[in-house]
Coordinates of C-alpha atoms in Angstrom, one line a residue:
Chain J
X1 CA -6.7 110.6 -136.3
X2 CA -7.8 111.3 -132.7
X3 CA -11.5 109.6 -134.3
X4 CA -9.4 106.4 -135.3
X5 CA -7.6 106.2 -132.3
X6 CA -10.6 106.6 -129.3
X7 CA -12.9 104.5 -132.0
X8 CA -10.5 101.2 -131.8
X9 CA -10.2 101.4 -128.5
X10 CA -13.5 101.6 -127.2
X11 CA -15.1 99.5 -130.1
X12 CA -12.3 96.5 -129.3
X13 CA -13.2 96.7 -125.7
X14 CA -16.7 96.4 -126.2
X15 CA -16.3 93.3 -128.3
X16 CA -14.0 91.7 -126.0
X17 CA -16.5 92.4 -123.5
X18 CA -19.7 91.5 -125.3
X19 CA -18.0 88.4 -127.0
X20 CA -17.8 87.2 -123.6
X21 CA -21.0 87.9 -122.1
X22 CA -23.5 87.2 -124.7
X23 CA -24.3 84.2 -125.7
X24 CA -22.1 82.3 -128.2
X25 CA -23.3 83.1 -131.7
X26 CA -23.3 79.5 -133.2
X27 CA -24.7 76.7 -130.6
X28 CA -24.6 73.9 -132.8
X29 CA -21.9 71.5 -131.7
X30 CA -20.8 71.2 -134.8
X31 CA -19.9 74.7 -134.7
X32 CA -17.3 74.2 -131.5
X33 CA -19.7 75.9 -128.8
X34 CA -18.1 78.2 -126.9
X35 CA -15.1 78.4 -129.4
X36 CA -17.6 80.1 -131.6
X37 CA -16.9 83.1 -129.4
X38 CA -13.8 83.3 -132.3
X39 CA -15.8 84.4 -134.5
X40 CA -15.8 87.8 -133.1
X41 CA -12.3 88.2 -133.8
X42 CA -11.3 85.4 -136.6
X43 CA -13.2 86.7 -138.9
X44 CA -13.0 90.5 -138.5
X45 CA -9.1 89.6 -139.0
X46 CA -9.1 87.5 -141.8
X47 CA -10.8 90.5 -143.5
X48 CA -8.3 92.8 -142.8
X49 CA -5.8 90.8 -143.5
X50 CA -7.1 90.4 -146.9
X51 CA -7.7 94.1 -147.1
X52 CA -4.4 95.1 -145.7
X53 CA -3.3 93.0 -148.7
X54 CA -5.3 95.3 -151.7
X55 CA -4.3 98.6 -149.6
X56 CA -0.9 97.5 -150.5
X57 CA -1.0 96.5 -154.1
X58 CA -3.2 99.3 -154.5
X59 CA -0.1 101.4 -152.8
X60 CA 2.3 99.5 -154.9
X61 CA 0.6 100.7 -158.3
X62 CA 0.8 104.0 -157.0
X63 CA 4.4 103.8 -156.3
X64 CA 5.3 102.4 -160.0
X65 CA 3.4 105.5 -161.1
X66 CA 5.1 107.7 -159.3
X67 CA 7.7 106.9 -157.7
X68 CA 7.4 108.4 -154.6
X69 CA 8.9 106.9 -151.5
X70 CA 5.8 107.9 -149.4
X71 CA 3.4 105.2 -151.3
X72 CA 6.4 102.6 -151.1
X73 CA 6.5 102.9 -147.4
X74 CA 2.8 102.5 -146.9
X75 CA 2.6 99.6 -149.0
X76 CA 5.3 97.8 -147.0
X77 CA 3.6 99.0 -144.0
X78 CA 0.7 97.3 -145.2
X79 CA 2.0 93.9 -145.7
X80 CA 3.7 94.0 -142.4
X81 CA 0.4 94.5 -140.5
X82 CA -1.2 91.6 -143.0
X83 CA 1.4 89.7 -141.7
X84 CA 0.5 90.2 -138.7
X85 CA -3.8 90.3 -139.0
X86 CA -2.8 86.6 -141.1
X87 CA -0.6 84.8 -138.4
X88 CA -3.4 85.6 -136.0
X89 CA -6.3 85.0 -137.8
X90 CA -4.6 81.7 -138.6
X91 CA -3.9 80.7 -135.1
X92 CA -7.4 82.0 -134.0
X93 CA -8.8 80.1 -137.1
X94 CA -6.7 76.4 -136.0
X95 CA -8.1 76.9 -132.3
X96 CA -11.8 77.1 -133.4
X97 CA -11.3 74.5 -135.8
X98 CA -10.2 72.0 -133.6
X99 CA -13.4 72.6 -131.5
X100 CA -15.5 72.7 -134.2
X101 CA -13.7 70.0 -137.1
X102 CA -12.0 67.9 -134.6
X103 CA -8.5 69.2 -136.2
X104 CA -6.0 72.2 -135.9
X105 CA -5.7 72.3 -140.1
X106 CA -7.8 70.8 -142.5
X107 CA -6.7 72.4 -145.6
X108 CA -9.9 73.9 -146.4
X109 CA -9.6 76.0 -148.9
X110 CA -9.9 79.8 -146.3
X111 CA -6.8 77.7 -144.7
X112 CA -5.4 77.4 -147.8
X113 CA -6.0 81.2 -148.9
X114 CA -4.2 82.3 -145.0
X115 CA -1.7 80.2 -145.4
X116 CA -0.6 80.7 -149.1
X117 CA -1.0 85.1 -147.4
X118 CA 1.3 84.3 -145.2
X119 CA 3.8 82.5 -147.0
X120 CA 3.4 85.4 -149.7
X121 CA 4.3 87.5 -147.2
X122 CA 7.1 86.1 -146.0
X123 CA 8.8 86.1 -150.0
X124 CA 7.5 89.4 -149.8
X125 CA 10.0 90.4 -147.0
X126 CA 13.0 88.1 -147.8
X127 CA 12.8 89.8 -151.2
X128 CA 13.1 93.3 -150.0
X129 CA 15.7 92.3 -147.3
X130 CA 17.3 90.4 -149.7
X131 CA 18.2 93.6 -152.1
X132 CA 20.7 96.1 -151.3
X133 CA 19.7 98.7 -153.3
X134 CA 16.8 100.7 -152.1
X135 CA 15.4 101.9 -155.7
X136 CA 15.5 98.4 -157.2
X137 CA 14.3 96.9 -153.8
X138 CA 11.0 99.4 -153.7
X139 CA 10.5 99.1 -157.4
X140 CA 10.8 95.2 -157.6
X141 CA 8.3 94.7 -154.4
X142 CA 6.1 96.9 -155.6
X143 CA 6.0 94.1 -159.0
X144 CA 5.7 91.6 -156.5
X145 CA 2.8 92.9 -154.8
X146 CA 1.0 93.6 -157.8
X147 CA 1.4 90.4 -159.0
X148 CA 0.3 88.3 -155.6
X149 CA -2.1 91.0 -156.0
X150 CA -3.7 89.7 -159.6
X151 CA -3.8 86.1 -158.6
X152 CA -5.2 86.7 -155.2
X153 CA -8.9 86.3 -157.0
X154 CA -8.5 83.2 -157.6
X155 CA -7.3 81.8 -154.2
X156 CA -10.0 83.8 -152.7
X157 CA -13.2 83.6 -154.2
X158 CA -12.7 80.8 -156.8
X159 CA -11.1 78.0 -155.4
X160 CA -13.2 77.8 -152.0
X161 CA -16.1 76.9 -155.1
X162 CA -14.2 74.6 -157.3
X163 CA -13.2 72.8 -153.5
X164 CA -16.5 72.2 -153.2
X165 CA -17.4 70.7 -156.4
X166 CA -14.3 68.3 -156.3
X167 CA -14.1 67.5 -152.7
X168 CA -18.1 66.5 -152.2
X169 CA -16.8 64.0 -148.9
X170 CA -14.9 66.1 -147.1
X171 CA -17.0 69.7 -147.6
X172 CA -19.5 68.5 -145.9
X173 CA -17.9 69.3 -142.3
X174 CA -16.6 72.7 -144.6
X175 CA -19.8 73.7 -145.9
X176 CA -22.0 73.1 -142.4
X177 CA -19.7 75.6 -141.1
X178 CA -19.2 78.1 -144.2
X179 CA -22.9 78.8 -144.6
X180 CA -23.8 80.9 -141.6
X181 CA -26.9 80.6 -139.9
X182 CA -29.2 83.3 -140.3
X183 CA -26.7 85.9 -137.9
X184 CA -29.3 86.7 -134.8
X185 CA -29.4 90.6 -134.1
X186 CA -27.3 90.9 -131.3
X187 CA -24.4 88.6 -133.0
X188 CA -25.0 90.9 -136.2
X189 CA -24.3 94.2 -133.6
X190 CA -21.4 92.5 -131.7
X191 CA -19.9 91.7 -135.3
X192 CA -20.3 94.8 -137.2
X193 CA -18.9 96.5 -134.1
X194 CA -15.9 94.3 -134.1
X195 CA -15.1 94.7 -138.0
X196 CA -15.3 98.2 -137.8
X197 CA -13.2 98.0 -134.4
X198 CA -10.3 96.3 -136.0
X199 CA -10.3 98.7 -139.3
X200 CA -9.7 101.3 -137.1
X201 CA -6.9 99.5 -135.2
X202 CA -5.5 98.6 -138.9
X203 CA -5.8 102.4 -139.8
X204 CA -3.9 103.2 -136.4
X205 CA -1.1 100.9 -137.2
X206 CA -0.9 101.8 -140.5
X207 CA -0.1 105.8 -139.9
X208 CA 2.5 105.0 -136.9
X209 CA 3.7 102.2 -139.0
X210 CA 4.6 104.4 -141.9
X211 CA 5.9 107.3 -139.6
X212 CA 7.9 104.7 -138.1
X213 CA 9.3 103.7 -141.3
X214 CA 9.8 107.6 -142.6
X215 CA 11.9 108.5 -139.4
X216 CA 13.7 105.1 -140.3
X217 CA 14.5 105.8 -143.5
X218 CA 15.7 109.5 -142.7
X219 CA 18.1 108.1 -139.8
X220 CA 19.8 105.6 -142.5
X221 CA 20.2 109.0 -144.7
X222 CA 21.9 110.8 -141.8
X223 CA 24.3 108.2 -141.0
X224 CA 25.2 107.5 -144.6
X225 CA 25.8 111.3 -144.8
X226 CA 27.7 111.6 -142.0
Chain U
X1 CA 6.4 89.8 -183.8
X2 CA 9.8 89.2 -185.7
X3 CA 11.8 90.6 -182.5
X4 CA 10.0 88.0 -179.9
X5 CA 11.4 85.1 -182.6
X6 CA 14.7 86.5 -183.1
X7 CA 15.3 86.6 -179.1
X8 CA 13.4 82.5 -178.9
X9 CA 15.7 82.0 -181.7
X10 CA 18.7 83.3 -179.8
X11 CA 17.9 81.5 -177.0
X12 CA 17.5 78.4 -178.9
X13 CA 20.7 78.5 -180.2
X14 CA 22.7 79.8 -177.5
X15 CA 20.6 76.5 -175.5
X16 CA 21.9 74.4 -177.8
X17 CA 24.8 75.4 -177.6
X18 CA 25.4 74.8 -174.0
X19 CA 22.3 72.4 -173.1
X20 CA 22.8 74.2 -169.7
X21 CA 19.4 74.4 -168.8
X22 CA 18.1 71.5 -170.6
X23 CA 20.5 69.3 -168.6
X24 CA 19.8 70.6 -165.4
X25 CA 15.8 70.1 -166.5
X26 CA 15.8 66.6 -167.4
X27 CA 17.9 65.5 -165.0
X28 CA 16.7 66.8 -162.1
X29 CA 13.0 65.8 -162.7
X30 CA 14.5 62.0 -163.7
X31 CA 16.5 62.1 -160.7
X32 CA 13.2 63.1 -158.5
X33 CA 11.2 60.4 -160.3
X34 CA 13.7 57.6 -159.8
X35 CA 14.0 58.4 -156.3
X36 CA 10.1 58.4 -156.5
X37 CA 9.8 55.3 -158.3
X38 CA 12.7 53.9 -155.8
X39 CA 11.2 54.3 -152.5
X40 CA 7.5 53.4 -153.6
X41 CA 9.3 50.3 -154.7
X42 CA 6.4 49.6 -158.0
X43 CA 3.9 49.9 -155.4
X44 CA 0.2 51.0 -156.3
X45 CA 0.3 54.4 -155.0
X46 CA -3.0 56.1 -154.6
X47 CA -4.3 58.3 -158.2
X48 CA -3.9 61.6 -155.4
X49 CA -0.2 60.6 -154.3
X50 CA 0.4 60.5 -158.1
X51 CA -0.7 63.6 -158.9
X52 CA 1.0 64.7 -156.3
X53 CA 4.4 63.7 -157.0
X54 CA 3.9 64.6 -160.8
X55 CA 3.2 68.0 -160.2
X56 CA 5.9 68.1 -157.2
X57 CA 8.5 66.9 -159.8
X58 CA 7.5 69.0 -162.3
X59 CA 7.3 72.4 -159.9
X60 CA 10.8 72.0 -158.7
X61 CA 12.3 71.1 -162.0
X62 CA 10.7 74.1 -163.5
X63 CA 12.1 76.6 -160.3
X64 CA 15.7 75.1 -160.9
X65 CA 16.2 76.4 -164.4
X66 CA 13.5 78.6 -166.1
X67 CA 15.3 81.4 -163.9
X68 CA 18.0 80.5 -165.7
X69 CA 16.8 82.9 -169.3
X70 CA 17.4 86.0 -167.1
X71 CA 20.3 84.9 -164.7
X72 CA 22.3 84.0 -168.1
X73 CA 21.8 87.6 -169.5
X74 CA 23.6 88.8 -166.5
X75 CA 25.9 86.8 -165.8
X76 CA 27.3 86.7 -169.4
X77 CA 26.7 90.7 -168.9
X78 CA 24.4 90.6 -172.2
X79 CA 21.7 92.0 -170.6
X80 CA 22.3 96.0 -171.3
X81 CA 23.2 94.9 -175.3
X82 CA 19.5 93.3 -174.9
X83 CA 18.0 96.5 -173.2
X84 CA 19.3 98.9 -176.1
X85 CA 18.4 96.7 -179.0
X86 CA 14.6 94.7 -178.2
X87 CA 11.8 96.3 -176.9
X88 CA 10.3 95.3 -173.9
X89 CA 6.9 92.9 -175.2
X90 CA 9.4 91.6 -177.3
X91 CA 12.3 90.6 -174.1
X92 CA 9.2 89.5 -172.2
X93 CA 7.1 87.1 -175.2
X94 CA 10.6 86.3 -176.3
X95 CA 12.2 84.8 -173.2
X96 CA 8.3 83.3 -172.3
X97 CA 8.0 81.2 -175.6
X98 CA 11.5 79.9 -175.0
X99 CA 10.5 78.7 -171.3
X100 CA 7.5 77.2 -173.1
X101 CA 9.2 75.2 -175.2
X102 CA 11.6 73.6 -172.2
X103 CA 8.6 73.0 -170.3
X104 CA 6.5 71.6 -172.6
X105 CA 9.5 69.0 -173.5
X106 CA 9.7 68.4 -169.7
X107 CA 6.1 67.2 -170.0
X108 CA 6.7 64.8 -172.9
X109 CA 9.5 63.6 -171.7
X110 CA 8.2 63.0 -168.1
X111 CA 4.6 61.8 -168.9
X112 CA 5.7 58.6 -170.2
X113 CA 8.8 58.3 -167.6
X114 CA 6.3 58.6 -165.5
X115 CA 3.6 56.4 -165.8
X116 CA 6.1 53.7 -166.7
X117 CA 8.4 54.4 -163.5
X118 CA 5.6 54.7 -160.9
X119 CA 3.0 52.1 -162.4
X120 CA 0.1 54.4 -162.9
X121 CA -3.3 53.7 -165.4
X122 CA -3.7 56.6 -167.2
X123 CA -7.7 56.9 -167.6
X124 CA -8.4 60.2 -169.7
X125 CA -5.4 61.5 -171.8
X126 CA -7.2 64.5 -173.0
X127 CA -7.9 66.3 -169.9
X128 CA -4.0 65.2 -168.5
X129 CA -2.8 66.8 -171.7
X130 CA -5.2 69.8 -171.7
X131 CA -3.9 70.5 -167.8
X132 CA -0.2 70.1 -168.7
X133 CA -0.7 72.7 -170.9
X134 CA -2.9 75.3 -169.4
X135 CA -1.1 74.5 -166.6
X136 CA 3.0 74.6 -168.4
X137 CA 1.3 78.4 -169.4
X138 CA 0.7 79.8 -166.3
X139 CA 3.6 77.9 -164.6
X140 CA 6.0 80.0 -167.5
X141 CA 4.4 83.2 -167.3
X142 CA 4.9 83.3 -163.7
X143 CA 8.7 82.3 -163.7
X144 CA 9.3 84.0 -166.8
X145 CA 8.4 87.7 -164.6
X146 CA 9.8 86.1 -161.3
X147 CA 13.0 85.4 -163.2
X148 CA 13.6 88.6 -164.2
X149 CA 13.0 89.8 -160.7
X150 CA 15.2 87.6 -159.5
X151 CA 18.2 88.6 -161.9
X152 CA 17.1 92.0 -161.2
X153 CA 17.0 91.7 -157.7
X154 CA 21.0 90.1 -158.0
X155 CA 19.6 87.2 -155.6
X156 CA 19.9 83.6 -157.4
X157 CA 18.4 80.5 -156.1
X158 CA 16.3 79.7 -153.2
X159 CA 14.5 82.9 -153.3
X160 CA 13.1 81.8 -156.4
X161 CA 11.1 79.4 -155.1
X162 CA 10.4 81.2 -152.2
X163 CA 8.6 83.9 -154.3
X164 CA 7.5 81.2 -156.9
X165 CA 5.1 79.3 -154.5
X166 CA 2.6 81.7 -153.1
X167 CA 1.8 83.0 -156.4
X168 CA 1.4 79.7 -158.1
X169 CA -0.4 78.0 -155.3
X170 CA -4.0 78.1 -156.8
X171 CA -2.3 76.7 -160.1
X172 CA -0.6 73.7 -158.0
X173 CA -4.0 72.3 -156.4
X174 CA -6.2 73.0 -159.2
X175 CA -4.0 71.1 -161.5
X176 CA -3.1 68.5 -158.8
X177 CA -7.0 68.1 -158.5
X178 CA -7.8 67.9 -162.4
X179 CA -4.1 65.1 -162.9
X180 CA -5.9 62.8 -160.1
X181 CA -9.0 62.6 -162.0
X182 CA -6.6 61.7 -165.2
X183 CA -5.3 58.7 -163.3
X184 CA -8.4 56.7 -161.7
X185 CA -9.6 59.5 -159.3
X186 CA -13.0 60.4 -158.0
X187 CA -15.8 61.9 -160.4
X188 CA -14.8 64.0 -163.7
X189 CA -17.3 66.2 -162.4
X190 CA -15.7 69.5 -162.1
X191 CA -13.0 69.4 -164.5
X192 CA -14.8 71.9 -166.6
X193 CA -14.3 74.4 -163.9
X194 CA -10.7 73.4 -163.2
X195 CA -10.3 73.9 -166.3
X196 CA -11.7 77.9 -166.4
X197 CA -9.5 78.2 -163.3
X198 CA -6.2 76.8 -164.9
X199 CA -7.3 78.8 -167.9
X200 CA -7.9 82.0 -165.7
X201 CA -4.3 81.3 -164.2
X202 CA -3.1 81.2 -167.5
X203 CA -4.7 84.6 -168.9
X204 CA -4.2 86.7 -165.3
X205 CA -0.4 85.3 -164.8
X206 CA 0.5 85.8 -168.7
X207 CA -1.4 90.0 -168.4
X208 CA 0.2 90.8 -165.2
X209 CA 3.5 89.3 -166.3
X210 CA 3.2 91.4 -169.6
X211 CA 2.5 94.6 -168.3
X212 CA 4.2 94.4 -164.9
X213 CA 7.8 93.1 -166.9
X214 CA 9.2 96.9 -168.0
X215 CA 9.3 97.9 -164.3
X216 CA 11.7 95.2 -163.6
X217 CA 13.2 95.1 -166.7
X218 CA 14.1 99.1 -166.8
X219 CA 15.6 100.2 -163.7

């Protein structure tokens, strides 16, 4: 844990550092400049916000399985730091497209997939605040989950190509930023560093998260006993 | 197989019986489509903004009563008698077909409504009717498994939709994109992939429903 910890830290720092003193890693104008700095950080937490989104269906299988309260609490864990990773990658996103497309939203279709995250995650919550009972309300998120988690695909990886197929006018700005120049080795350093940076910080979160949760849940046990 | 038609058939009857849901249905999408029709004022609207509204109209009639299967079990306290007798696939395929059948109904009752109401030209009838019905699938496989969350859960209405959206979001602007092409759009191009995607929706949302409905169903 100690690795996880020291890791994120110094490997954020660096990237907030480097980010800022190389060069930025798309000069094209069409690209937004110095925005492009974003990059660094956009996309390393878009990714994890997608991921923290498998660890917990992949959580909330292993609850229905079991039924033990351990994997319930990670996979809520989980969805409350994609919450998070999504509302910021969004807001990172809208800044750099406003640079670079002349526009906070566009509705392309990575918007789209962020934005339908978020709002998933949002029913996901309401859903589990919303029942009282604490079997049915693990049990019935866990479906949930699952489910968001089997159409996810689709959002992800299909649409963004059926977009560009429909919507030939408009993809052009979309596609002259989706395909990546050739990354340069020193943007290719400063990124990998930065994805690996915010796994850790995901890992972090995620063990004091579900502590947090654990120590939660026993409190509520106590004062129900008492 | 003859438990999933003995539960349609119940709820067949017991629709007919009440037209509950049917009425709330058909009203409520020719209430939207007047008030459509109404402000646009027999307008042209753009083929998009049609599409648009269609699949708007049809959505939210849809969320207001294909809850209703489940909600009905529980409220008429059914629901246990239901859980002894039928097996789960059969609940599940049972309660799905019926949904079907209202939505498919909706379709053919609000297709013509509503390229009479809102003035549209209706360029390519098989791939509008081919949508509507990938489209009605993985639109009632979804609800069908929300709905029983939802009764499960003991929260009723606006959560539905809540939880409904997200989920059924790639099915909404694929079959948005596909209905535009159906009334003058741009290029038929790439139906042949909205197609696999609406189809896709279909197969994944109709699985995950299947195998994810005993956890909700058995508590």
């Amino acid at each position: 844990m100690i690795f996880v910890k020291v890791g994120a830290v110094i490997l954020i720092t660096a990237v907030i550092v480097a980010a800022f003193l190389t060069p930025p890693p798309l000069t094209a104008m069409a690209s937004g400049g110095d925005a492009s700095r974003l990059f660094y950080f956009h996309v390393p937490m878009a990714q994890v916000s997608f991921l923290s989104f498998m660890v917990a269906a992949a959580f909330a299988i292993a609850y229905l399985r079991t039924r033990a309260a351990a994997h319930d609490r990670v996979a809520a864990t989980s969805a409350e730091l994609g919450m998070i990773f999504s509302v910021v990658a969004m807001i990172t996103g809208s800044l750099w497209a406003k640079q670079a497309w002349g526009a906070y939203w566009n509705w392309d279709p990575r918007q789209l997939f962020l934005f339908a995250l978020v709002l998933f995650y949002g029913a996901f919550f309401a859903l589990r605040q919303a029942t009282v009972n604490v079997e049915a309300r693990r049990r019935l998120s866990a479906v949930y989950l699952i489910f968001g988690g089997a159409i996810s695909p689709l959002l992800f990886f299909v649409l963004p190509r059926l977009y560009r197929s429909l919507h030939e006018d408009a993809n052009q700005v979309v596609t002259a930023a989706a395909t990546k120049p050739t990354m340069s080795a020193q943007v290719a350093v400063v990124f990998v560093t930065s994805t690996i940076g915010f796994l850790l910080l995901y890992l972090w979160l995620l063990q004091l998260g579900t502590a947090a949760a654990r120590i939660h849940e026993e409190i509520g046990m106590r004062e129900a006993k008492s | 197989m003859t438990e999933i038609w003995a539960i349609f058939g119940k709820d067949v009857r017991t629709e007919y019986r009440t037209r509950y849901a049917v009425n709330a249905l058909f009203l409520f999408a020719l209430v939207t489509l007047t008030a459509l029709s109404f402000a646009t004022g027999g307008a042209g609207i753009s083929p998009l903004l049609a599409a648009v509204f269609f699949w708007v109209i049809l959505f939210f009639s849809a969320l207001s009563s294909l809850a209703q299967t489940f909600v009905k079990e529980t409220e008429t306290k059914t629901e246990l008698f239901l859980k002894l007798t039928a097996p789960d696939d059969a609940v599940f395929f049972g309660k799905w077909g019926f949904n079907l059948l209202l939505i498919v109904l909706l379709e053919i009752v609000l297709t013509p409504l509503f390229v009479v109401m809102l003035n549209v030209t209706m360029t390519h009838w098989g791939i509008w009717i081919t949508t509507l019905l990938l489209g009605g699938i993985g639109l009632v496989s979804t609800t069908t498994l929300l709905g029983a969350l939802i009764a499960a859960a003991n929260v009723r209405g606006a959560l539905f939709s809540v939880l409904a959206f997200p989920v059924l979001l790639p099915l909404l602007v694929t079959a948005i994109r596909v209905c535009e092409v159906c009334l003058g759009g741009r290029s038929e191009t790439a139906t042949g992939d909205a197609f696999l995607v609406l189809g896709a929706y279909a197969v994944i949302s109709t699985t995950a429903g299947w195998l994810l409905f005993p956890f909700v169903w058995r508590d």
